[in-house]
Coordinates of C-alpha atoms in Angstrom, one line a residue:
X1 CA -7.7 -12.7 60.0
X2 CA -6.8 -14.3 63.5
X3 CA -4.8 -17.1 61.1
X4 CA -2.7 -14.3 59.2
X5 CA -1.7 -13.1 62.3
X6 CA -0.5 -15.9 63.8
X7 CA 1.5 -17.2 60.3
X8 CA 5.1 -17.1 61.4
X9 CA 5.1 -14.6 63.8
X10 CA 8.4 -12.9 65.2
X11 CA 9.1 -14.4 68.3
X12 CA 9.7 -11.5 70.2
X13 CA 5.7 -10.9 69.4
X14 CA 4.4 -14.2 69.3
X15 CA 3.2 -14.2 73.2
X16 CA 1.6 -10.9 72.1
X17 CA -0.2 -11.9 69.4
X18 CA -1.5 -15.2 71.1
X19 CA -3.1 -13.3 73.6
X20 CA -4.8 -10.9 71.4
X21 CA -6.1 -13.4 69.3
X22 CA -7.6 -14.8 72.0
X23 CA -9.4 -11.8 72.9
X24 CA -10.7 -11.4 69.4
X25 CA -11.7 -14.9 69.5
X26 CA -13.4 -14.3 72.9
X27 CA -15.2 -11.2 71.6
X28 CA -16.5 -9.2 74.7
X29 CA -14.9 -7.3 76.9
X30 CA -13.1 -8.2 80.0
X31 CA -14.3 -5.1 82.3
X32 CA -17.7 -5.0 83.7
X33 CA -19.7 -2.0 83.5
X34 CA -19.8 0.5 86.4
X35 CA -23.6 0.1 86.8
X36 CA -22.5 -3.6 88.3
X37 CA -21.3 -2.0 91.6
X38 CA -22.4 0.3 93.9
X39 CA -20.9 4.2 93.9
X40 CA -18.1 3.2 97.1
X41 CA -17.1 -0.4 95.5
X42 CA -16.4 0.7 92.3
X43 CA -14.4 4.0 93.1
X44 CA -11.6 1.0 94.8
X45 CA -12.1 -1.3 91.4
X46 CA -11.5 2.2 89.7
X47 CA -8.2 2.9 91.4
X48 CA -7.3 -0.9 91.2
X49 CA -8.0 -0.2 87.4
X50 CA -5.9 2.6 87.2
X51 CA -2.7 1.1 88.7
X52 CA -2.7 -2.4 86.4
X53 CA -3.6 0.1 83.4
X54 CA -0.9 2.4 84.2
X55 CA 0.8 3.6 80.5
X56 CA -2.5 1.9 78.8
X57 CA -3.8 4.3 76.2
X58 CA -6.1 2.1 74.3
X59 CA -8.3 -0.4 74.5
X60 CA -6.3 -3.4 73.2
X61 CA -3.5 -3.1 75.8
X62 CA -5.8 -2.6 78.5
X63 CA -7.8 -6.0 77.9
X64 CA -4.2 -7.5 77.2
X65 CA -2.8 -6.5 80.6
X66 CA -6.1 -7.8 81.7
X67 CA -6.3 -11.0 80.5
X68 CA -2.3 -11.5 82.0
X69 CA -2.6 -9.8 85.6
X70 CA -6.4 -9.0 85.8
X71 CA -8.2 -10.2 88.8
X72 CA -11.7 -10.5 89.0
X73 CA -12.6 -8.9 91.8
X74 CA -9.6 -6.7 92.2
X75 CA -10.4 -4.9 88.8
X76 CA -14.3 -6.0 88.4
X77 CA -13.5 -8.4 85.2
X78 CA -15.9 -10.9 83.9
X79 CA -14.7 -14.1 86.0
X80 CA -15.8 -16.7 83.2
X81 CA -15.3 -14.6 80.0
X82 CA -11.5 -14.0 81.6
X83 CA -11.2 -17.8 82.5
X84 CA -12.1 -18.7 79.1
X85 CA -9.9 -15.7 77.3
X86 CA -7.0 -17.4 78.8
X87 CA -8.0 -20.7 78.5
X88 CA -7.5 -19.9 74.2
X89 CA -4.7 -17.9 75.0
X90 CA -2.4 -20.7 76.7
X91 CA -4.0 -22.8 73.5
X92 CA -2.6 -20.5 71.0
X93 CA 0.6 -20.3 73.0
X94 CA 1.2 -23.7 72.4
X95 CA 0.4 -23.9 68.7
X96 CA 2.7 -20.8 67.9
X97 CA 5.3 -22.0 70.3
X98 CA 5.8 -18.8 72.5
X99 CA 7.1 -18.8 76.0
X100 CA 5.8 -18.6 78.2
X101 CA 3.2 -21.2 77.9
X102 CA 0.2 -18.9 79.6
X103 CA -0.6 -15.3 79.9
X104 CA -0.9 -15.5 83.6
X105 CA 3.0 -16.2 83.5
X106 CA 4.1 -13.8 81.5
X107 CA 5.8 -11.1 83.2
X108 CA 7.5 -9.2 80.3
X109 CA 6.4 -5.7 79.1
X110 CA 3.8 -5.7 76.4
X111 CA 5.4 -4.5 73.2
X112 CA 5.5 -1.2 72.3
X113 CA 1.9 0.0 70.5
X114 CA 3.6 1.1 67.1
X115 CA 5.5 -2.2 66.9
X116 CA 2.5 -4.2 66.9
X117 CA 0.4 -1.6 65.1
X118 CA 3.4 -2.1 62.1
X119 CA 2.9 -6.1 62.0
X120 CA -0.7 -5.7 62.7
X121 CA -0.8 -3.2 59.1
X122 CA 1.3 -6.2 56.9
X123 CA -0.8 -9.0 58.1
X124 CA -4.2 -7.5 58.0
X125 CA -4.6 -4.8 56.5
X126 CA -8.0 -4.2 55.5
X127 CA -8.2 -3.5 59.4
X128 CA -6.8 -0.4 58.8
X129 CA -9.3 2.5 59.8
X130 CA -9.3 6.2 59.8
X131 CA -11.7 9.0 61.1
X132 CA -14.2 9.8 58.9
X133 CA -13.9 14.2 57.9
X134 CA -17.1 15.0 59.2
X135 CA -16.0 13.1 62.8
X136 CA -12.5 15.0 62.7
X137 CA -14.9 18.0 61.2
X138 CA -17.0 17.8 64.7
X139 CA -13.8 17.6 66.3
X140 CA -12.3 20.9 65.4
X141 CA -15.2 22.4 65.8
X142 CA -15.3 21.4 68.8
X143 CA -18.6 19.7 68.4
X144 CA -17.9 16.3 69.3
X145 CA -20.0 14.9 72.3
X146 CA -18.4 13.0 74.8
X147 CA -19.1 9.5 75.2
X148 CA -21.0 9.1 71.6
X149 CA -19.8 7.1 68.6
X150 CA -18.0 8.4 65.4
X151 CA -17.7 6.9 61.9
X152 CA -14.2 5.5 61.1
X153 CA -13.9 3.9 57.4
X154 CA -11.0 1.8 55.7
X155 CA -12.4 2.6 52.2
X156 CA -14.8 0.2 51.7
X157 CA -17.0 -0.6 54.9
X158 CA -18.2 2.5 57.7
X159 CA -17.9 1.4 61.2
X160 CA -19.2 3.2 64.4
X161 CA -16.6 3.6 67.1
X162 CA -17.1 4.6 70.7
X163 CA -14.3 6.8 72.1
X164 CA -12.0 5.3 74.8
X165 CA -11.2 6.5 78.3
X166 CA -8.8 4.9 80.1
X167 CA -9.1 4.1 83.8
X168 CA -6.5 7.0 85.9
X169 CA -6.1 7.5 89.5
X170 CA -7.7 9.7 91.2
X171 CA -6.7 13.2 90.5
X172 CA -5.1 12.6 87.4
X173 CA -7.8 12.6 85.2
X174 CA -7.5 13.7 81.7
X175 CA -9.3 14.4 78.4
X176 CA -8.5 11.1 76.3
X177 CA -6.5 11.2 73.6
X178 CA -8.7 10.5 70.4
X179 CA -7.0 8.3 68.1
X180 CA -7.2 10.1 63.8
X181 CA -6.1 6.1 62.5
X182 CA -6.2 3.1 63.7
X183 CA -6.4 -1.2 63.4
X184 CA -10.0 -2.0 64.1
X185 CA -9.5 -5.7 65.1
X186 CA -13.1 -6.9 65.9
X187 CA -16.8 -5.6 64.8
X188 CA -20.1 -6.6 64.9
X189 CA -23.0 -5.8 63.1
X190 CA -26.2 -4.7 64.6
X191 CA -29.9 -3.9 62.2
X192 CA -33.9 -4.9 62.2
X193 CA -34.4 -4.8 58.7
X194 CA -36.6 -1.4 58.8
X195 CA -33.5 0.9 59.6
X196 CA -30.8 -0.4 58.0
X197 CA -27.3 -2.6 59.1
X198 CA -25.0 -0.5 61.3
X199 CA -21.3 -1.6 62.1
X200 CA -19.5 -1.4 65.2
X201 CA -16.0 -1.8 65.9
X202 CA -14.3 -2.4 68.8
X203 CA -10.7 -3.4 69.9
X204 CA -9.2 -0.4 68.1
X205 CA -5.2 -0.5 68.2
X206 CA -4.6 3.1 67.3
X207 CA -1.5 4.0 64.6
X208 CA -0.7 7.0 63.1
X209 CA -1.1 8.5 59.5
X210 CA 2.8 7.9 58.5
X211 CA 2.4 4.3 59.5
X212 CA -0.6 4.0 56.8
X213 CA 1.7 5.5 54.4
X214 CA 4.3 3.4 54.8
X215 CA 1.9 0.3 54.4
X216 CA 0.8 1.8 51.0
X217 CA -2.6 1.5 52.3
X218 CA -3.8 4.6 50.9
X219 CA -5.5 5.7 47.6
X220 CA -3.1 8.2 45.4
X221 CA -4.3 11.2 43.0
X222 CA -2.0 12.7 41.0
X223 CA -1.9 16.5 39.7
X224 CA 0.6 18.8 38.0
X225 CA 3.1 15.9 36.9
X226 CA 6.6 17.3 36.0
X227 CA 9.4 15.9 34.3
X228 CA 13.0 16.5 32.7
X229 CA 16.4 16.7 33.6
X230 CA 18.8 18.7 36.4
X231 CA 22.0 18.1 35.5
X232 CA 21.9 15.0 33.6
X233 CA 19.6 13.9 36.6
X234 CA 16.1 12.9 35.2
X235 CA 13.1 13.4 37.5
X236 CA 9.5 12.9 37.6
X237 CA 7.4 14.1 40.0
X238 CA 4.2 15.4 41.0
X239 CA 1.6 16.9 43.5
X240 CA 0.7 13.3 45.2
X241 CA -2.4 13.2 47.7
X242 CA -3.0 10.3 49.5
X243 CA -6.4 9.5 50.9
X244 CA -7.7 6.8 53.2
X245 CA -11.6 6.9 52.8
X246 CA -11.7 10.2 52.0
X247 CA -9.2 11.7 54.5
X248 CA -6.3 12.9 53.4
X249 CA -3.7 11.8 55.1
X250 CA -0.7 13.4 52.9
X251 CA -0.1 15.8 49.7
X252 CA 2.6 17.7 48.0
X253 CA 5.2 17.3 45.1
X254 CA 6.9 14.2 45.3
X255 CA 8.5 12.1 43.2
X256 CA 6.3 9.4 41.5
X257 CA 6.5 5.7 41.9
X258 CA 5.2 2.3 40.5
X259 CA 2.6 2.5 37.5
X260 CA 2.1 6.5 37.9
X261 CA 5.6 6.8 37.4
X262 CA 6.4 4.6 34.2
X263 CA 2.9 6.4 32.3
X264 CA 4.5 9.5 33.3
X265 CA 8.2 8.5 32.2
X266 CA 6.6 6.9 29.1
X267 CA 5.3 9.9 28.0
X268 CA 8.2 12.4 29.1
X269 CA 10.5 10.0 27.0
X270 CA 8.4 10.1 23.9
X271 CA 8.2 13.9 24.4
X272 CA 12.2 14.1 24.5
X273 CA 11.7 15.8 28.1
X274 CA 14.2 12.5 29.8
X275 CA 16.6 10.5 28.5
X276 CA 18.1 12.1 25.6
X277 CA 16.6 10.5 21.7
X278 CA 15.6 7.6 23.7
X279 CA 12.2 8.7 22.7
X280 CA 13.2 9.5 19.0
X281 CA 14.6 5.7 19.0
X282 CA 12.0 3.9 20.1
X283 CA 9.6 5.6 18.1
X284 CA 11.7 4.9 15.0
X285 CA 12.1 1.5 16.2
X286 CA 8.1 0.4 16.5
X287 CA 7.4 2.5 13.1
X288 CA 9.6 -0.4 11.5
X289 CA 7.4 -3.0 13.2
X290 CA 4.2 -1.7 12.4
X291 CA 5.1 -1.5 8.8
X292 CA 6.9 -4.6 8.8
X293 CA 2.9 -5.8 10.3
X294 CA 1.5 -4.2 7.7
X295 CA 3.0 -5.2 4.9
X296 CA 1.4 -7.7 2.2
X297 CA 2.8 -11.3 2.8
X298 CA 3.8 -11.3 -1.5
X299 CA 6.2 -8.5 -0.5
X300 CA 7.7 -9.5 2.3
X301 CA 10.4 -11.8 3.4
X302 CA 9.3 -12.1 6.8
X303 CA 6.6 -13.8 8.3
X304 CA 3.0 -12.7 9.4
X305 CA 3.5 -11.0 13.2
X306 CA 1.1 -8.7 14.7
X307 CA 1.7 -4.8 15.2
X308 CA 3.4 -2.9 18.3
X309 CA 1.1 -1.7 21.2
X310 CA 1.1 2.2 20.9
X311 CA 3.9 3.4 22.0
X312 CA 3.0 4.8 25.5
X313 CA 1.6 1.5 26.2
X314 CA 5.0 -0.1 24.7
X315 CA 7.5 2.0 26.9
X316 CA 5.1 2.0 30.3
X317 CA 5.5 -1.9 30.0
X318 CA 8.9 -2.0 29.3
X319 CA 9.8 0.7 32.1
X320 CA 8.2 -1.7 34.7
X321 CA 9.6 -5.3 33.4
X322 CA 13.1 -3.4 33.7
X323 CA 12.0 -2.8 37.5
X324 CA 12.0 0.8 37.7
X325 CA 9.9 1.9 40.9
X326 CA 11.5 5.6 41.2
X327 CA 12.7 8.1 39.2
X328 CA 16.1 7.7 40.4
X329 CA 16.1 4.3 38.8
X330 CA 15.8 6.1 35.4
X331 CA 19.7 7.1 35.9
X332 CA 20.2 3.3 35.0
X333 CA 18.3 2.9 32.2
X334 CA 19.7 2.9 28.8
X335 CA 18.3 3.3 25.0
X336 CA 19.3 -0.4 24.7
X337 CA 17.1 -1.2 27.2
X338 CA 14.2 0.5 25.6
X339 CA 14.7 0.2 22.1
X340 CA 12.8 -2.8 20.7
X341 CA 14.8 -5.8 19.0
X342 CA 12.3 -5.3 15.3
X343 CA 14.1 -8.3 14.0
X344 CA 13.9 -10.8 17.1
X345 CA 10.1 -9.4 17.6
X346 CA 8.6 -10.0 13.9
X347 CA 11.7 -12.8 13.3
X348 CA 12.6 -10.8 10.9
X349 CA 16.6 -10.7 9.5
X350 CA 18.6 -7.5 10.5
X351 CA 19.1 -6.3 7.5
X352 CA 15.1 -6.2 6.2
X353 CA 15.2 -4.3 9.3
X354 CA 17.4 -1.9 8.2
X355 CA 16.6 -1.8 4.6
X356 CA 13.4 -1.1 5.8
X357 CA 14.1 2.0 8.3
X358 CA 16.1 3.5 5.5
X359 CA 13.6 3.5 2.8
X360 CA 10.4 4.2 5.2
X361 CA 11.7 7.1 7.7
X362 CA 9.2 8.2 10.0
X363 CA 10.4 11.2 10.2
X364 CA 12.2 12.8 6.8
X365 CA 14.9 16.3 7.0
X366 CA 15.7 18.1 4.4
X367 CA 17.0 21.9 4.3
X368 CA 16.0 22.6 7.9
X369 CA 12.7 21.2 7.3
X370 CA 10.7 18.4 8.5
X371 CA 7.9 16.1 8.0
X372 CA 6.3 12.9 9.2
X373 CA 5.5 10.1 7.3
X374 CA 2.3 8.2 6.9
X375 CA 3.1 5.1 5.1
X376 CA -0.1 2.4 3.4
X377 CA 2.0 -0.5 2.5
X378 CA -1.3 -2.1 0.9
X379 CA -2.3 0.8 -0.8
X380 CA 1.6 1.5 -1.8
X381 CA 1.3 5.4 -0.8
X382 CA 2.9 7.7 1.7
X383 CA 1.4 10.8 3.1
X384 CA 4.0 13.8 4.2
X385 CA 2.6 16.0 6.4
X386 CA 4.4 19.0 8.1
X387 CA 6.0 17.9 11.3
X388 CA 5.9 22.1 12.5
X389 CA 4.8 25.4 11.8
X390 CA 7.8 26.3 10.0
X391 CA 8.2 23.7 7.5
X392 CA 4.0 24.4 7.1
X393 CA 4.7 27.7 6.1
X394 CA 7.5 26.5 3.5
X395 CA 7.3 25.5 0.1
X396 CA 5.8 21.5 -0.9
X397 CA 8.7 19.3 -1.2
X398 CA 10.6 18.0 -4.2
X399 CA 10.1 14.8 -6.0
X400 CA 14.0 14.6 -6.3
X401 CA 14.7 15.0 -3.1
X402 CA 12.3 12.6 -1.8
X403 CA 13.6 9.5 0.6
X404 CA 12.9 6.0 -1.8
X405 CA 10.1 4.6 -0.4
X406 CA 10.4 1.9 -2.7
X407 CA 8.5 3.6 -5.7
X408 CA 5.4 3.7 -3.5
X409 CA 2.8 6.8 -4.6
X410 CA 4.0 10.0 -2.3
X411 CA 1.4 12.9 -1.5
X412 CA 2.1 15.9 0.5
X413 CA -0.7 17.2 2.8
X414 CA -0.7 20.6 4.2
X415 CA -4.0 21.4 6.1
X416 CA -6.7 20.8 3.5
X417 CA -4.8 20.4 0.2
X418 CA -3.4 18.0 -1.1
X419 CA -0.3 17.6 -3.6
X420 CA 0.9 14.5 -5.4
X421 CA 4.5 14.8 -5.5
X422 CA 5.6 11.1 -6.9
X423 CA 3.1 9.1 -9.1

């Protein structure tokens, strides 16, 4: 971890990152425990406390302003844990190149939390954590108990976390803010066998739902998809709630993106819901191919290829090599675009294409009346079948009417029966 963050870093957050890399590094914390110091000397380390920590509201900022201005005995810090936290720190410093050279001489404002919360999220961020729902639970309830732990998780490891209170003067005292998210940049793990392993994290850099979002660090479930067309405009959308760990961090009917959205488009094409006959085309299109697949190599001119995927499966991999992430890239996609070259795929010429298409329709019209068409190149037979209720409910079809279908056997099947129309 402490080597991702340190890749490249911007150089306005290079000093920044040195420091709390060191800290990690260090792993314990700069501030000794009240019970060090008698009831009088640590109300002045207290106050001392307060005024370096001024505008600290986490843990992370308050061990980095101490390891830059802390003084031992001014603000009761571990004097050899603090001598060798910088000692890494002006190390680091110098391998990243930041200036100043060491944290005691660096008088600039930390960053601001959300900043480094942001870089922290690209460059690790499987240190993403958030409140588990039966802490937040306890916490609407009103049934959280000061001072005790609460389970965070990032979706695949539980960690206990111990609430923070920052150091304020006197008389100014104040519930702590309890972070819902956050980075949890160090843990340890603490078990005798018997009980069981419990985690612990510590160093918790608190950030907020949106910014979990906006890393795409969240789990997505999808509901009530909806697609089709506002004025030319095709859409597809959906109720989207994402989760971290079980908390939901955000739902409600937005438009879909990445793999969700191309099985989605996929299917609202083949349905004719978007994009005009693209559907109707491409449909045509692959029939060709898997015929031209199926057909016996002493009746072809063409040489052996393999079948088309299904054609969901086709157009959801087509939809993402052609780079559409949203449904407003749709506006930009053409039939062309979906539409499979038969001839280039099977290297097949045009005009077997063609020849082919015409002869073996997967869909045949006639008189306002439709049906599909199963065709068994082997077995030189083609099944009609009514394509809707309408044309089920009309008379079978006539031989003479009949698409070629290169002398090939032709049955009509309506429900259970079955009629040869063409020997």
């Amino acid at each position: 971890d402490e080597a991702r963050i340190l890749l490249d870093p911007p150089e306005d957050l290079a000093p920044t990152l040195a420091d709390l890399v060191a800290l990690i590094q260090l792993g314990r914390d700069l501030l000794l425990p009240r019970h060090f110091y008698g009831e009088r000397a640590f109300e002045a380390i207290k106050e001392a406390r307060a005024e370096l920590f001024s505008g600290a509201n986490d843990e992370v900022y308050v061990q980095l302003l101490c390891l830059r201005h802390g003084d031992p005995k001014k603000q009761g810090l571990h004097t050899s844990a603090l001598r060798e936290g910088r000692r890494i720190a002006t190390s680091l410093r110098s391998l990243v190149d930041a200036t100043p050279s060491e944290p005691t001489a660096d008088q600039e404002a930390l960053p601001d939390p959300s900043r480094l919360a942001q870089y922290l999220l690209e460059r690790i961020p499987e240190s993403a954590f958030v409140a588990r729902n039966r802490a937040l639970k306890r916490r609407h309830n009103g049934q959280a108990r000061p001072g005790k732990s609460e389970p965070w998780g990032n979706g695949e490891i539980e960690l206990s976390i111990w609430p923070f209170n920052p150091p304020r003067p006197r008389g100014k005292s104040k519930s702590p803010d309890h972070p819902v998210a956050g980075l949890v940049l160090d843990h340890f793990w603490l078990g005798d066998g018997a009980t069981g392993v419990r985690g612990t994290g510590r160093m918790v850099l608190p950030c907020t739902y949106d910014q979990l979002l906006e890393a795409e660090l969240v789990d997505e479930e999808i509901s009530e998809i909806r697609a089709g067309s506002r004025g030319g405009t095709p859409y597809v959308r959906g109720i989207v709630e994402r989760s971290l760990a079980g908390v939901v961090l955000d739902s409600g009917e937005r438009g879909l993106r990445g793999a969700a959205l191309h099985e989605a488009a996929a299917k609202a094409i083949l349905e004719g819901r978007i994009l005009g006959d693209a559907g109707r085309q491409v449909l045509d299109a692959l029939h060709v191919w898997n015929l031209m697949a199926q057909f016996p190599s002493r009746d072809r001119t063409w040489p052996d290829c393999d079948p088309p995927p299904p054609p969901a499966q086709y157009l959801t991999s087509r939809l993402a090599d052609l780079g559409v992430k949203t449904d407003a890239d749709l506006m930009l996609v053409e039939t062309e675009d979906l539409r499979p070259n038969v001839a280039k795929e099977v290297g097949a010429y045009a005009y077997d294409v063609e020849t082919l298409a015409e002869e073996f329709p997967r869909l045949w019209e006639h008189q306002g009346r439709s049906y599909t068409c199963r065709v068994i190149p082997k077995r030189q037979k083609v099944i009609l079948e009514p394509a809707d209720k309408k044309t089920a409910r009309a008379d079978d079809p006539k031989a003479r009417y009949l698409p070629r279908f290169r002398g090939f056997r032709v049955v009509f099947k309506n429900t259970s029966r079955t009629v040869p129309i063409r020997s």
